[in-house]
mmCIF file with all atom_site columns, C-alpha atoms in Angstrom:
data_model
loop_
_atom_site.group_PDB
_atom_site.id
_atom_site.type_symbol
_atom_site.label_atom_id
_atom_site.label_alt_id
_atom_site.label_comp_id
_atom_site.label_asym_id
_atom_site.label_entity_id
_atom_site.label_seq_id
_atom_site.pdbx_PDB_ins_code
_atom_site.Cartn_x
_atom_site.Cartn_y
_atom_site.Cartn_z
_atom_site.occupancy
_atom_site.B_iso_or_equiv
_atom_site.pdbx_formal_charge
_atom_site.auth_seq_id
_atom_site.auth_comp_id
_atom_site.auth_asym_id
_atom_site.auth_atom_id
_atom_site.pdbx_PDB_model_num
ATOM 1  C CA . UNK A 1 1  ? 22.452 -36.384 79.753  1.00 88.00 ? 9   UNK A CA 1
ATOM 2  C CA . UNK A 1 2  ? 25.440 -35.134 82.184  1.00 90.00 ? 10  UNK A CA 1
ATOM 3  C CA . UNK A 1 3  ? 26.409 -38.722 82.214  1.00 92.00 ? 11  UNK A CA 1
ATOM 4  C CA . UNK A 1 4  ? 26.386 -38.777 77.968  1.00 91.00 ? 12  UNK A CA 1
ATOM 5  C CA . UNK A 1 5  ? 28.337 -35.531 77.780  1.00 91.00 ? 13  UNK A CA 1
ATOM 6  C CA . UNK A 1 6  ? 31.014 -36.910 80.386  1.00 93.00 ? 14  UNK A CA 1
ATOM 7  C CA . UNK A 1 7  ? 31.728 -39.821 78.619  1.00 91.00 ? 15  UNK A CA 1
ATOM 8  C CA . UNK A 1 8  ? 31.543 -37.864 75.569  1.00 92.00 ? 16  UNK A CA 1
ATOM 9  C CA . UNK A 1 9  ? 33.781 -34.937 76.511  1.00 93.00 ? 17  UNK A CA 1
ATOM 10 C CA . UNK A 1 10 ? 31.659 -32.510 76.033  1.00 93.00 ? 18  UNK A CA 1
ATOM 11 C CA . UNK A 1 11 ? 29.119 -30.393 78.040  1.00 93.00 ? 19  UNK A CA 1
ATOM 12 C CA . UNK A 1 12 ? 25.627 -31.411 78.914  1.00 93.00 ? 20  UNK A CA 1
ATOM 13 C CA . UNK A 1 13 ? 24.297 -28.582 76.792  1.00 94.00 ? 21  UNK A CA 1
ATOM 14 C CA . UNK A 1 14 ? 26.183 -29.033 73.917  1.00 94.00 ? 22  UNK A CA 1
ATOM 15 C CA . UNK A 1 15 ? 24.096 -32.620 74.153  1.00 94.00 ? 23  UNK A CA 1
ATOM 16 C CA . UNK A 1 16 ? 21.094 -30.585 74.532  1.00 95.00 ? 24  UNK A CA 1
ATOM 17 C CA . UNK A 1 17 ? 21.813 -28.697 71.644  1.00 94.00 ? 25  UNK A CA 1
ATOM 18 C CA . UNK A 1 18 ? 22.415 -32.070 69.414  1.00 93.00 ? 26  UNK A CA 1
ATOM 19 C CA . UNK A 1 19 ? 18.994 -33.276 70.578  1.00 92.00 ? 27  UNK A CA 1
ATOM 20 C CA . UNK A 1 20 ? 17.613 -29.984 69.359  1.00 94.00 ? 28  UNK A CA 1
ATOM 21 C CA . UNK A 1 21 ? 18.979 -30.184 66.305  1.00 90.00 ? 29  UNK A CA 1
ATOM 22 C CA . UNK A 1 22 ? 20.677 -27.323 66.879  1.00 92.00 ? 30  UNK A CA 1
ATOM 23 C CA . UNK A 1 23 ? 23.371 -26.456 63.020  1.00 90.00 ? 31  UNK A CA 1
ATOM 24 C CA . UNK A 1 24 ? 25.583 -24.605 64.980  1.00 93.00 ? 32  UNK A CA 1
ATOM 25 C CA . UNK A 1 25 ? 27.302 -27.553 67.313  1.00 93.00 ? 33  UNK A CA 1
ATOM 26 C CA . UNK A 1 26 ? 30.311 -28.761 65.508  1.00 92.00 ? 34  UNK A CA 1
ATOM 27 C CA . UNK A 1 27 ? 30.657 -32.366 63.585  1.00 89.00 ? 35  UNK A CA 1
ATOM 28 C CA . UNK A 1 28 ? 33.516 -33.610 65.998  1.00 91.00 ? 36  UNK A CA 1
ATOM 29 C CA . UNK A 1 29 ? 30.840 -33.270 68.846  1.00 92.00 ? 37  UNK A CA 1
ATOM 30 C CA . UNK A 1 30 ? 28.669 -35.501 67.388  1.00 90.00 ? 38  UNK A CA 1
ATOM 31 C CA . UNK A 1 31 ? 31.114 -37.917 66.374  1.00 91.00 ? 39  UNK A CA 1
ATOM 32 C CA . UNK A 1 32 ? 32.140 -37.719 70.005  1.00 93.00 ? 40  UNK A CA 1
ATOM 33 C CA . UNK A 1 33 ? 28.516 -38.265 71.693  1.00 93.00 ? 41  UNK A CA 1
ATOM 34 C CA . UNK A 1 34 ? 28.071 -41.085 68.211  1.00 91.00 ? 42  UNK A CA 1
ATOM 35 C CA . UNK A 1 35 ? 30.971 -42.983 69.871  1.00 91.00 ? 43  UNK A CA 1
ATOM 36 C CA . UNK A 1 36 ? 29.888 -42.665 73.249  1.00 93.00 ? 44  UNK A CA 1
ATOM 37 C CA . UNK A 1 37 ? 26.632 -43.584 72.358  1.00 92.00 ? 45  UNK A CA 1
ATOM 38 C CA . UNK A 1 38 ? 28.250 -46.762 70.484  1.00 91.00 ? 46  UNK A CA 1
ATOM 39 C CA . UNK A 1 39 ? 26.560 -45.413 67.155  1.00 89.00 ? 47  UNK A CA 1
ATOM 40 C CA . UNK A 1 40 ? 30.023 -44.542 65.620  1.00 85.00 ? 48  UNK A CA 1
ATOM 41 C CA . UNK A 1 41 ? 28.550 -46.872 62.122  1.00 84.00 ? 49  UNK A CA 1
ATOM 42 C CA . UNK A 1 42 ? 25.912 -43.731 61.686  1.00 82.00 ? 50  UNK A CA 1
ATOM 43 C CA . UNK A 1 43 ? 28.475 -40.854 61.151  1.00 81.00 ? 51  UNK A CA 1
ATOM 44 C CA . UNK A 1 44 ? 29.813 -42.371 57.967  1.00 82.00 ? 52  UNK A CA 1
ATOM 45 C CA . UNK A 1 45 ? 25.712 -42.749 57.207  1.00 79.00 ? 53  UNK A CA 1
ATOM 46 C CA . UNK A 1 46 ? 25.591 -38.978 57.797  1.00 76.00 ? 54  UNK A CA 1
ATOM 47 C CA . UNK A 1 47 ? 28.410 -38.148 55.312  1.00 77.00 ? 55  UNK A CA 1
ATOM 48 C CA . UNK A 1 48 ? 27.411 -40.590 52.846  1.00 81.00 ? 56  UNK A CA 1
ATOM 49 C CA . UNK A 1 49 ? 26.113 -38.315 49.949  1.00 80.00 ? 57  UNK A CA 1
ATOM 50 C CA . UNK A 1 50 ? 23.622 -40.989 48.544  1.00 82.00 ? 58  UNK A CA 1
ATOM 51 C CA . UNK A 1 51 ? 21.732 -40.975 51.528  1.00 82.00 ? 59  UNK A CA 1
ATOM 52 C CA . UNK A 1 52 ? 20.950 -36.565 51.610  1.00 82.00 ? 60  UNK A CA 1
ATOM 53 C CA . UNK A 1 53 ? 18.277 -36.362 50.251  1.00 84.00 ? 61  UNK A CA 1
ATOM 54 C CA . UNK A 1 54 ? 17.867 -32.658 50.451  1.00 84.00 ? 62  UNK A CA 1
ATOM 55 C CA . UNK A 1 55 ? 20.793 -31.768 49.401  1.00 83.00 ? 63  UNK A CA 1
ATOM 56 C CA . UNK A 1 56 ? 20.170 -34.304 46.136  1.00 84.00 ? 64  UNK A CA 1
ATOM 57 C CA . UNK A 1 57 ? 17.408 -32.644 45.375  1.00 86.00 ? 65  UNK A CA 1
ATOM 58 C CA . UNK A 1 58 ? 18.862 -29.266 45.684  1.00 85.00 ? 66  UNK A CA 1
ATOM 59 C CA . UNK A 1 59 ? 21.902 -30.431 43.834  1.00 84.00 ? 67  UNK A CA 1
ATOM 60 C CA . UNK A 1 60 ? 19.538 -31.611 40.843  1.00 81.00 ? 68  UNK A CA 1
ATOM 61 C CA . UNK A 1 61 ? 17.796 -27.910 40.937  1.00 82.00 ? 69  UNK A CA 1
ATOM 62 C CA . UNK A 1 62 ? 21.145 -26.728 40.037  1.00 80.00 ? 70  UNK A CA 1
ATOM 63 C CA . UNK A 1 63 ? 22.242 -28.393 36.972  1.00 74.00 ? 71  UNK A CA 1
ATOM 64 C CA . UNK A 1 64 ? 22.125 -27.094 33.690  1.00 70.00 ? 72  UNK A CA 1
ATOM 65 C CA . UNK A 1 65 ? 19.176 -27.259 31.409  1.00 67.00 ? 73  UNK A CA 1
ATOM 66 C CA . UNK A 1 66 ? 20.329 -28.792 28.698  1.00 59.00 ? 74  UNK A CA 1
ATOM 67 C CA . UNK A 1 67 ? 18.136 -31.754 27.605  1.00 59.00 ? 75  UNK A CA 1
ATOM 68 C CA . UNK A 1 68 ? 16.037 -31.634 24.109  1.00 64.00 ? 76  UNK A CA 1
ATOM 69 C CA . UNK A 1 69 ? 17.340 -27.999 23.472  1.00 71.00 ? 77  UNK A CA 1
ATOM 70 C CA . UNK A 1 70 ? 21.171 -29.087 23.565  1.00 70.00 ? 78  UNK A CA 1
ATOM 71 C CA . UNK A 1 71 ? 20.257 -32.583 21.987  1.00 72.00 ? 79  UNK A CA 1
ATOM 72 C CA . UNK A 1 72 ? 18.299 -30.299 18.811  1.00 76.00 ? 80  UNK A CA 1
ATOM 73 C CA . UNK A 1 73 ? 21.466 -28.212 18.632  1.00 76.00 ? 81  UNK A CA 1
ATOM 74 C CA . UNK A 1 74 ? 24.003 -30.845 17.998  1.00 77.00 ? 82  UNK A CA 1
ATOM 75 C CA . UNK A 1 75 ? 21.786 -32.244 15.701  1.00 81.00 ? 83  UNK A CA 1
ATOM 76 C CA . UNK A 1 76 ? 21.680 -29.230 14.041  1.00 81.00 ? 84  UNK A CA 1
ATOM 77 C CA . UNK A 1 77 ? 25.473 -28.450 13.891  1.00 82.00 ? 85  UNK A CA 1
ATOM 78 C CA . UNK A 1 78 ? 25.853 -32.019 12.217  1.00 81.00 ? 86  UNK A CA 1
ATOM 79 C CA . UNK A 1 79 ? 23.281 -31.705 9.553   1.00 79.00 ? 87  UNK A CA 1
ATOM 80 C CA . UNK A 1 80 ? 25.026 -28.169 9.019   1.00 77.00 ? 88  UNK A CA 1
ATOM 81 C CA . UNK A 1 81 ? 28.246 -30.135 8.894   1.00 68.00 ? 89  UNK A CA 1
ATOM 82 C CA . UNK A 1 82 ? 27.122 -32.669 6.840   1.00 59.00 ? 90  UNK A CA 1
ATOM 83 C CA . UNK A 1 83 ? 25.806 -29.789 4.563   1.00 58.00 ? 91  UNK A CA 1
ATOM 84 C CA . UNK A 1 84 ? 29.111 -28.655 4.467   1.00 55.00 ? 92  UNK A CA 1
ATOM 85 C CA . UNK A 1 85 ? 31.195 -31.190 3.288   1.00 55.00 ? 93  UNK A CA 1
ATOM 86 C CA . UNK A 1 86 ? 28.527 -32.486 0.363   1.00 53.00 ? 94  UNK A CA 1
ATOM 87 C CA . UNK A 1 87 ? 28.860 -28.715 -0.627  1.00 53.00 ? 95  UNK A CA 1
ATOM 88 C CA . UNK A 1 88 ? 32.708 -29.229 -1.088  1.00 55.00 ? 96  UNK A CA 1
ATOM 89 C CA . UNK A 1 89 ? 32.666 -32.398 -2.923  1.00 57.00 ? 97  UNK A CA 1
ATOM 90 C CA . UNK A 1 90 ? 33.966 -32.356 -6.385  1.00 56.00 ? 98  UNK A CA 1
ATOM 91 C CA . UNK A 1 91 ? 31.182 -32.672 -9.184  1.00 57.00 ? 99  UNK A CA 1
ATOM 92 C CA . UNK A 1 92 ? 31.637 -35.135 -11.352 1.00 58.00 ? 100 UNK A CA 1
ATOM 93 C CA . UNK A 1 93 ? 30.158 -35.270 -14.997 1.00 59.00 ? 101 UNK A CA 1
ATOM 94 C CA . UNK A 1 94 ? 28.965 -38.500 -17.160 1.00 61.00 ? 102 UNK A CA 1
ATOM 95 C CA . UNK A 1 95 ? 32.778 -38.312 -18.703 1.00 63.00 ? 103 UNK A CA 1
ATOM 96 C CA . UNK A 1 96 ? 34.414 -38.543 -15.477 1.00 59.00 ? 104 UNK A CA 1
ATOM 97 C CA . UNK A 1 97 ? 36.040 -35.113 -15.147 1.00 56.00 ? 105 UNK A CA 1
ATOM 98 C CA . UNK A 1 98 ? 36.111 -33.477 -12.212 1.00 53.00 ? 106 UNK A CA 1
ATOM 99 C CA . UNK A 1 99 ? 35.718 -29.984 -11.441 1.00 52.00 ? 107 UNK A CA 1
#
């Protein structure tokens, strides 16, 4: 571990800490033990989106609702619309006058 954290630059606990998982070590210490390590590919895996899957999930808890409820309402505002404009079409008789 002393050995990792030399070539790394770091300190042999801050290594510790990485093995533990530990959320407070900073990113450019892991990039810095990745490189050492010769696993510099798996730091663009960790900030590739696609691949958190947590924080997809948490991402989809916060979107807005908006599914049949929003679909029924712009239905509704058309067929309101629609409504509408028959309403202010001119009537026309059997003679052909308009009014």
């Amino acid at each position: 571990m002393a050995d990792l954290a030399a070539r790394a630059g770091t300190s042999a606990s801050t290594v510790a800490r990485l093995e533990k998982g530990d959320p407070g070590v900073g990113i450019g210490a892991l990039a810095d033990v990745l490189v050492a390590m010769g696993l510099v590919e798996r730091l663009a895996d960790l900030l590739d989106t696609r691949k958190d899957d947590l924080g997809l999930a948490l991402a989809a808890e916060q979107l807005p609702r908006r599914g049949k409820s929003f679909a029924a309402k712009l239905r509704r505002q058309e067929t309101q619309g629609h409504k509408a404009q028959q309403d202010e079409t001119d009537v026309v008789d059997p003679d052909g006058a308009a009014f």
